[in-house]
Amino acid sequence: RHASEEAFARGPSAWRLRRGRTACAAAATEGAAVRVLVPIAQGSEEIETACITDVLVRAGAEVTVASVEPELEVRMSRGLKIVADKHIDDCTEGVTWDAI
């Protein structure tokens, strides 16, 4: 097994430490939650949005789903309706994101 796979098998903290060269991992190892913005729009893939959000939350990230549409409720590619946490305009000033 690759060293990063072994670190991942030991848990999210060990994996973050192994990948400590990234800004996200550095924030996580310092105790601050990694802040991730997930933008969505009409027709976005629901499985991509759900999987990305789920994995990041399980890893301890602070995830914000933001609508790029005028309304918070977005109809995804297969008709599923998702309500975003915020509008994208509310995510630009005074906020630093570790990943988008």
PDB file of C-alpha atoms in Angstrom:
ATOM      1  CA  ARG A   1       0.000   0.000   0.000  1.00  0.00           C
ATOM      2  CA  HIS A   2       1.029   3.544  -0.701  1.00  0.00           C
ATOM      3  CA  ALA A   3       1.903   5.644   2.367  1.00  0.00           C
ATOM      4  CA  SER A   4      -1.056   7.970   1.798  1.00  0.00           C
ATOM      5  CA  GLU A   5      -3.423   4.962   1.680  1.00  0.00           C
ATOM      6  CA  GLU A   6      -2.057   3.756   5.009  1.00  0.00           C
ATOM      7  CA  ALA A   7      -2.510   7.210   6.511  1.00  0.00           C
ATOM      8  CA  PHE A   8      -6.067   7.375   5.152  1.00  0.00           C
ATOM      9  CA  ALA A   9      -6.836   3.947   6.662  1.00  0.00           C
ATOM     10  CA  ARG A  10      -5.768   5.263  10.084  1.00  0.00           C
ATOM     11  CA  GLY A  11      -8.388   8.014   9.877  1.00  0.00           C
ATOM     12  CA  PRO A  12      -8.991  11.523   8.575  1.00  0.00           C
ATOM     13  CA  SER A  13      -6.527  13.214  10.944  1.00  0.00           C
ATOM     14  CA  ALA A  14      -3.649  10.977   9.908  1.00  0.00           C
ATOM     15  CA  TRP A  15      -4.490  11.468   6.246  1.00  0.00           C
ATOM     16  CA  ARG A  16      -4.549  15.239   6.648  1.00  0.00           C
ATOM     17  CA  LEU A  17      -1.174  15.114   8.391  1.00  0.00           C
ATOM     18  CA  ARG A  18       0.287  13.019   5.582  1.00  0.00           C
ATOM     19  CA  ARG A  19      -0.978  15.512   3.006  1.00  0.00           C
ATOM     20  CA  GLY A  20       0.173  18.423   5.172  1.00  0.00           C
ATOM     21  CA  ARG A  21       1.655  20.332   2.240  1.00  0.00           C
ATOM     22  CA  THR A  22      -1.728  21.765   1.224  1.00  0.00           C
ATOM     23  CA  ALA A  23      -3.316  24.859   2.715  1.00  0.00           C
ATOM     24  CA  CYS A  24      -6.444  22.864   3.578  1.00  0.00           C
ATOM     25  CA  ALA A  25      -4.514  20.241   5.473  1.00  0.00           C
ATOM     26  CA  ALA A  26      -2.479  22.902   7.236  1.00  0.00           C
ATOM     27  CA  ALA A  27      -5.666  24.559   8.481  1.00  0.00           C
ATOM     28  CA  ALA A  28      -6.998  21.202   9.656  1.00  0.00           C
ATOM     29  CA  THR A  29      -3.839  20.324  11.563  1.00  0.00           C
ATOM     30  CA  GLU A  30      -3.870  23.705  13.283  1.00  0.00           C
ATOM     31  CA  GLY A  31      -7.331  22.953  14.662  1.00  0.00           C
ATOM     32  CA  ALA A  32      -9.248  25.301  12.370  1.00  0.00           C
ATOM     33  CA  ALA A  33     -11.989  23.735  10.270  1.00  0.00           C
ATOM     34  CA  VAL A  34     -11.276  23.682   6.562  1.00  0.00           C
ATOM     35  CA  ARG A  35     -13.800  25.977   4.855  1.00  0.00           C
ATOM     36  CA  VAL A  36     -15.139  24.705   1.540  1.00  0.00           C
ATOM     37  CA  LEU A  37     -17.588  26.426  -0.803  1.00  0.00           C
ATOM     38  CA  VAL A  38     -19.686  24.201  -3.081  1.00  0.00           C
ATOM     39  CA  PRO A  39     -21.500  26.301  -5.703  1.00  0.00           C
ATOM     40  CA  ILE A  40     -24.625  24.846  -7.338  1.00  0.00           C
ATOM     41  CA  ALA A  41     -26.818  25.951 -10.236  1.00  0.00           C
ATOM     42  CA  GLN A  42     -29.900  24.741 -12.092  1.00  0.00           C
ATOM     43  CA  GLY A  43     -29.021  21.405 -13.685  1.00  0.00           C
ATOM     44  CA  SER A  44     -26.061  20.591 -11.440  1.00  0.00           C
ATOM     45  CA  GLU A  45     -25.393  16.894 -10.892  1.00  0.00           C
ATOM     46  CA  GLU A  46     -27.005  15.899  -7.601  1.00  0.00           C
ATOM     47  CA  ILE A  47     -24.729  12.911  -7.012  1.00  0.00           C
ATOM     48  CA  GLU A  48     -21.631  15.102  -7.357  1.00  0.00           C
ATOM     49  CA  THR A  49     -23.019  17.693  -4.972  1.00  0.00           C
ATOM     50  CA  ALA A  50     -24.146  15.094  -2.432  1.00  0.00           C
ATOM     51  CA  CYS A  51     -20.947  13.039  -2.533  1.00  0.00           C
ATOM     52  CA  ILE A  52     -18.581  15.999  -2.366  1.00  0.00           C
ATOM     53  CA  THR A  53     -20.513  17.555   0.503  1.00  0.00           C
ATOM     54  CA  ASP A  54     -20.878  14.276   2.416  1.00  0.00           C
ATOM     55  CA  VAL A  55     -17.207  13.309   2.195  1.00  0.00           C
ATOM     56  CA  LEU A  56     -16.010  16.765   3.196  1.00  0.00           C
ATOM     57  CA  VAL A  57     -18.371  16.985   6.181  1.00  0.00           C
ATOM     58  CA  ARG A  58     -17.326  13.501   7.357  1.00  0.00           C
ATOM     59  CA  ALA A  59     -13.693  14.652   7.149  1.00  0.00           C
ATOM     60  CA  GLY A  60     -14.497  17.583   9.427  1.00  0.00           C
ATOM     61  CA  ALA A  61     -14.707  20.383   6.868  1.00  0.00           C
ATOM     62  CA  GLU A  62     -17.080  23.308   7.220  1.00  0.00           C
ATOM     63  CA  VAL A  63     -19.032  23.085   3.966  1.00  0.00           C
ATOM     64  CA  THR A  64     -21.264  25.824   2.563  1.00  0.00           C
ATOM     65  CA  VAL A  65     -23.483  25.070  -0.431  1.00  0.00           C
ATOM     66  CA  ALA A  66     -24.098  28.284  -2.371  1.00  0.00           C
ATOM     67  CA  SER A  67     -26.644  28.910  -5.099  1.00  0.00           C
ATOM     68  CA  VAL A  68     -25.472  30.890  -8.110  1.00  0.00           C
ATOM     69  CA  GLU A  69     -29.133  31.338  -9.065  1.00  0.00           C
ATOM     70  CA  PRO A  70     -31.372  34.177  -7.802  1.00  0.00           C
ATOM     71  CA  GLU A  71     -33.173  31.728  -5.478  1.00  0.00           C
ATOM     72  CA  LEU A  72     -31.776  29.328  -2.877  1.00  0.00           C
ATOM     73  CA  GLU A  73     -33.763  26.328  -4.140  1.00  0.00           C
ATOM     74  CA  VAL A  74     -32.099  24.717  -7.159  1.00  0.00           C
ATOM     75  CA  ARG A  75     -33.507  21.937  -9.357  1.00  0.00           C
ATOM     76  CA  MET A  76     -30.719  19.478 -10.034  1.00  0.00           C
ATOM     77  CA  SER A  77     -30.175  17.498 -13.267  1.00  0.00           C
ATOM     78  CA  ARG A  78     -32.615  14.707 -12.372  1.00  0.00           C
ATOM     79  CA  GLY A  79     -35.274  16.930 -10.836  1.00  0.00           C
ATOM     80  CA  LEU A  80     -34.156  16.719  -7.205  1.00  0.00           C
ATOM     81  CA  LYS A  81     -34.592  20.060  -5.428  1.00  0.00           C
ATOM     82  CA  ILE A  82     -31.782  21.188  -3.152  1.00  0.00           C
ATOM     83  CA  VAL A  83     -31.899  24.262  -0.944  1.00  0.00           C
ATOM     84  CA  ALA A  84     -28.525  25.993  -0.718  1.00  0.00           C
ATOM     85  CA  ASP A  85     -27.188  27.411   2.535  1.00  0.00           C
ATOM     86  CA  LYS A  86     -26.537  30.850   0.993  1.00  0.00           C
ATOM     87  CA  HIS A  87     -26.468  32.851  -2.204  1.00  0.00           C
ATOM     88  CA  ILE A  88     -23.049  33.011  -3.858  1.00  0.00           C
ATOM     89  CA  ASP A  89     -23.043  36.814  -3.425  1.00  0.00           C
ATOM     90  CA  ASP A  90     -23.106  36.312   0.350  1.00  0.00           C
ATOM     91  CA  CYS A  91     -19.919  34.220   0.159  1.00  0.00           C
ATOM     92  CA  THR A  92     -17.521  36.709  -1.366  1.00  0.00           C
ATOM     93  CA  GLU A  93     -16.813  39.484   1.112  1.00  0.00           C
ATOM     94  CA  GLY A  94     -14.908  38.955   4.330  1.00  0.00           C
ATOM     95  CA  VAL A  95     -14.712  35.198   3.896  1.00  0.00           C
ATOM     96  CA  THR A  96     -11.657  33.121   3.076  1.00  0.00           C
ATOM     97  CA  TRP A  97     -12.270  29.713   1.491  1.00  0.00           C
ATOM     98  CA  ASP A  98      -9.715  26.917   1.624  1.00  0.00           C
ATOM     99  CA  ALA A  99     -11.313  25.244  -1.388  1.00  0.00           C
ATOM    100  CA  ILE A 100     -14.069  25.917  -3.912  1.00  0.00           C
TER     101      ILE A 100
END
